[in-house]
Amino acid sequence: MNPFVEDAKKPTKGPEVSEEEIKKKKEIVKKMLSERYNKTKEELATLRIVQQELDKLEHTLDSDVVILRERIDAVERDIVYYESYYRKKEKEYKEAKAVFDKKLNEKKLLTDHLSLIIFENEKRKDEKLREMMSKLEPSKPPVEENGWGGFTEEELILTNEN
């Protein structure tokens, strides 16, 4: 129901009526304008609130993104450092392992060589002692040798294990 349309359909009664009608219409227009202005004002206030909320969301998102990017950068720096540290330690480990294996092998070779020298020395001692015994007791037949310098097989194995 539009008051303008209803008023426009009414017949005019003369100049007095038309002034009255004009006043009514002015009042109606003022009222409608005031209502529209108030409604627009309310909508504008609502739009401002919505805009503020959007701004807050964007600000929150921006600050969260900045914080996360800073943390990612810090972790990336740590990764680079620890990767370098890891590579260095891995290289040191491999070098130490190589030296360790070399020394272990060297020790085994030296131990084997020592066992051989001890065995040869014991064999010479045994031969020397036999010679000396045969010189002291010429009437006794020489002690039978088993090819191991007077040692039993068990004694030789024990000597080589040490």
Short mmCIF file of C-alpha atoms in Angstrom, two decimals:
data_model
loop_
_atom_site.label_atom_id
_atom_site.label_comp_id
_atom_site.label_asym_id
_atom_site.label_seq_id
_atom_site.Cartn_x
_atom_site.Cartn_y
_atom_site.Cartn_z
CA MET A 1 0.00 0.00 0.00
CA ASN A 2 1.61 3.10 -1.23
CA PRO A 3 0.06 6.32 0.23
CA PHE A 4 1.01 8.28 -2.88
CA VAL A 5 -1.01 6.00 -5.12
CA GLU A 6 -4.05 6.13 -2.81
CA ASP A 7 -3.83 9.88 -2.51
CA ALA A 8 -3.37 10.24 -6.26
CA LYS A 9 -6.66 8.38 -6.87
CA LYS A 10 -8.68 10.75 -4.66
CA PRO A 11 -10.29 13.62 -6.44
CA THR A 12 -9.01 17.02 -5.51
CA LYS A 13 -11.53 19.38 -4.01
CA GLY A 14 -9.84 22.62 -4.71
CA PRO A 15 -6.83 24.70 -3.78
CA GLU A 16 -7.34 24.24 -0.03
CA VAL A 17 -7.52 20.51 -0.26
CA SER A 18 -4.52 20.30 -2.41
CA GLU A 19 -2.45 22.24 0.15
CA GLU A 20 -3.62 19.87 2.81
CA GLU A 21 -2.84 16.92 0.61
CA ILE A 22 0.56 18.38 -0.17
CA LYS A 23 1.26 18.73 3.56
CA LYS A 24 0.17 15.13 4.15
CA LYS A 25 2.29 13.97 1.28
CA LYS A 26 5.25 15.98 2.58
CA GLU A 27 4.77 14.44 5.99
CA ILE A 28 4.52 10.99 4.45
CA VAL A 29 7.65 11.58 2.38
CA LYS A 30 9.52 12.95 5.41
CA LYS A 31 8.44 9.94 7.44
CA MET A 32 9.44 7.56 4.67
CA LEU A 33 12.78 9.34 4.27
CA SER A 34 13.36 9.25 8.00
CA GLU A 35 12.54 5.53 8.13
CA ARG A 36 14.75 4.86 5.12
CA TYR A 37 17.54 6.97 6.64
CA ASN A 38 17.29 5.09 9.95
CA LYS A 39 17.21 1.75 8.16
CA THR A 40 20.23 2.75 6.05
CA LYS A 41 21.99 3.93 9.21
CA GLU A 42 21.35 0.56 10.86
CA GLU A 43 22.54 -1.30 7.78
CA LEU A 44 25.64 0.86 7.65
CA ALA A 45 26.36 0.12 11.32
CA THR A 46 25.89 -3.60 10.62
CA LEU A 47 28.20 -3.36 7.60
CA ARG A 48 30.84 -1.60 9.71
CA ILE A 49 30.64 -4.35 12.34
CA VAL A 50 30.95 -7.02 9.66
CA GLN A 51 33.91 -5.15 8.12
CA GLN A 52 35.59 -4.91 11.51
CA GLU A 53 35.10 -8.65 12.07
CA LEU A 54 36.60 -9.37 8.64
CA ASP A 55 39.54 -7.11 9.43
CA LYS A 56 40.07 -8.92 12.74
CA LEU A 57 40.00 -12.29 10.96
CA GLU A 58 42.52 -11.09 8.39
CA HIS A 59 44.73 -9.59 11.07
CA THR A 60 44.58 -12.79 13.10
CA LEU A 61 45.36 -14.83 10.00
CA ASP A 62 48.21 -12.50 9.07
CA SER A 63 49.75 -12.66 12.53
CA ASP A 64 49.36 -16.47 12.63
CA VAL A 65 51.01 -16.73 9.22
CA VAL A 66 53.88 -14.47 10.30
CA ILE A 67 54.43 -16.48 13.49
CA LEU A 68 54.38 -19.79 11.62
CA ARG A 69 56.72 -18.51 8.93
CA GLU A 70 59.18 -17.34 11.59
CA ARG A 71 59.03 -20.75 13.28
CA ILE A 72 59.49 -22.53 9.94
CA ASP A 73 62.52 -20.35 9.19
CA ALA A 74 64.00 -21.11 12.63
CA VAL A 75 63.48 -24.84 12.15
CA GLU A 76 65.01 -24.64 8.67
CA ARG A 77 68.11 -22.97 10.15
CA ASP A 78 68.29 -25.75 12.75
CA ILE A 79 67.94 -28.38 10.04
CA VAL A 80 70.79 -26.86 8.03
CA TYR A 81 73.02 -26.68 11.12
CA TYR A 82 72.25 -30.21 12.32
CA GLU A 83 72.59 -31.67 8.84
CA SER A 84 76.07 -30.16 8.64
CA TYR A 85 76.83 -31.36 12.17
CA TYR A 86 75.54 -34.86 11.29
CA ARG A 87 77.63 -35.04 8.11
CA LYS A 88 80.73 -33.94 10.04
CA LYS A 89 80.16 -36.53 12.79
CA GLU A 90 79.38 -39.22 10.24
CA LYS A 91 82.67 -38.46 8.47
CA GLU A 92 84.54 -38.52 11.79
CA TYR A 93 82.85 -41.81 12.66
CA LYS A 94 83.87 -43.39 9.36
CA GLU A 95 87.44 -42.16 9.78
CA ALA A 96 87.59 -43.43 13.37
CA LYS A 97 86.06 -46.77 12.30
CA ALA A 98 88.67 -47.13 9.54
CA VAL A 99 91.51 -46.36 11.99
CA PHE A 100 89.96 -48.72 14.55
CA ASP A 101 89.70 -51.56 12.01
CA LYS A 102 93.26 -50.90 10.85
CA LYS A 103 94.59 -50.97 14.43
CA LEU A 104 92.58 -54.07 15.22
CA ASN A 105 94.08 -55.81 12.20
CA GLU A 106 97.55 -54.53 13.12
CA LYS A 107 97.12 -55.90 16.65
CA LYS A 108 96.06 -59.29 15.28
CA LEU A 109 99.08 -59.40 12.96
CA LEU A 110 101.44 -58.37 15.79
CA THR A 111 99.87 -60.91 18.15
CA ASP A 112 100.25 -63.64 15.54
CA HIS A 113 103.85 -62.58 14.91
CA LEU A 114 104.56 -62.56 18.67
CA SER A 115 103.06 -66.04 19.02
CA LEU A 116 105.25 -67.25 16.16
CA ILE A 117 108.39 -65.71 17.69
CA ILE A 118 107.59 -67.22 21.09
CA PHE A 119 106.94 -70.59 19.48
CA GLU A 120 110.23 -70.43 17.49
CA ASN A 121 112.12 -69.33 20.62
CA GLU A 122 110.64 -72.18 22.66
CA LYS A 123 111.54 -74.58 19.88
CA ARG A 124 115.16 -73.35 19.85
CA LYS A 125 115.31 -73.55 23.64
CA ASP A 126 114.06 -77.13 23.50
CA GLU A 127 116.64 -78.05 20.85
CA LYS A 128 119.40 -76.36 22.85
CA LEU A 129 118.33 -78.14 26.02
CA ARG A 130 118.34 -81.49 24.18
CA GLU A 131 121.81 -80.80 22.89
CA MET A 132 123.01 -79.90 26.33
CA MET A 133 121.38 -82.98 27.85
CA SER A 134 122.88 -85.22 25.23
CA LYS A 135 126.30 -83.74 25.96
CA LEU A 136 125.82 -84.29 29.68
CA GLU A 137 124.45 -87.80 29.30
CA PRO A 138 125.91 -89.31 26.15
CA SER A 139 124.74 -92.83 26.98
CA LYS A 140 120.98 -92.03 26.88
CA PRO A 141 119.28 -92.07 23.53
CA PRO A 142 117.84 -88.69 22.44
CA VAL A 143 114.20 -87.97 23.25
CA GLU A 144 111.91 -88.70 20.32
CA GLU A 145 110.62 -85.59 18.65
CA ASN A 146 107.06 -85.20 17.39
CA GLY A 147 108.00 -82.29 15.11
CA TRP A 148 106.64 -79.70 17.52
CA GLY A 149 109.76 -79.02 19.51
CA GLY A 150 108.78 -81.17 22.46
CA PHE A 151 105.42 -79.42 22.92
CA THR A 152 102.14 -81.25 22.85
CA GLU A 153 99.47 -80.21 20.39
CA GLU A 154 97.36 -78.74 23.23
CA GLU A 155 100.29 -76.57 24.41
CA LEU A 156 100.76 -75.23 20.88
CA ILE A 157 97.08 -74.40 20.53
CA LEU A 158 97.05 -72.60 23.91
CA THR A 159 100.17 -70.62 22.92
CA ASN A 160 98.63 -69.55 19.58
CA GLU A 161 95.32 -68.53 21.19
CA ASN A 162 97.07 -66.08 23.51
#
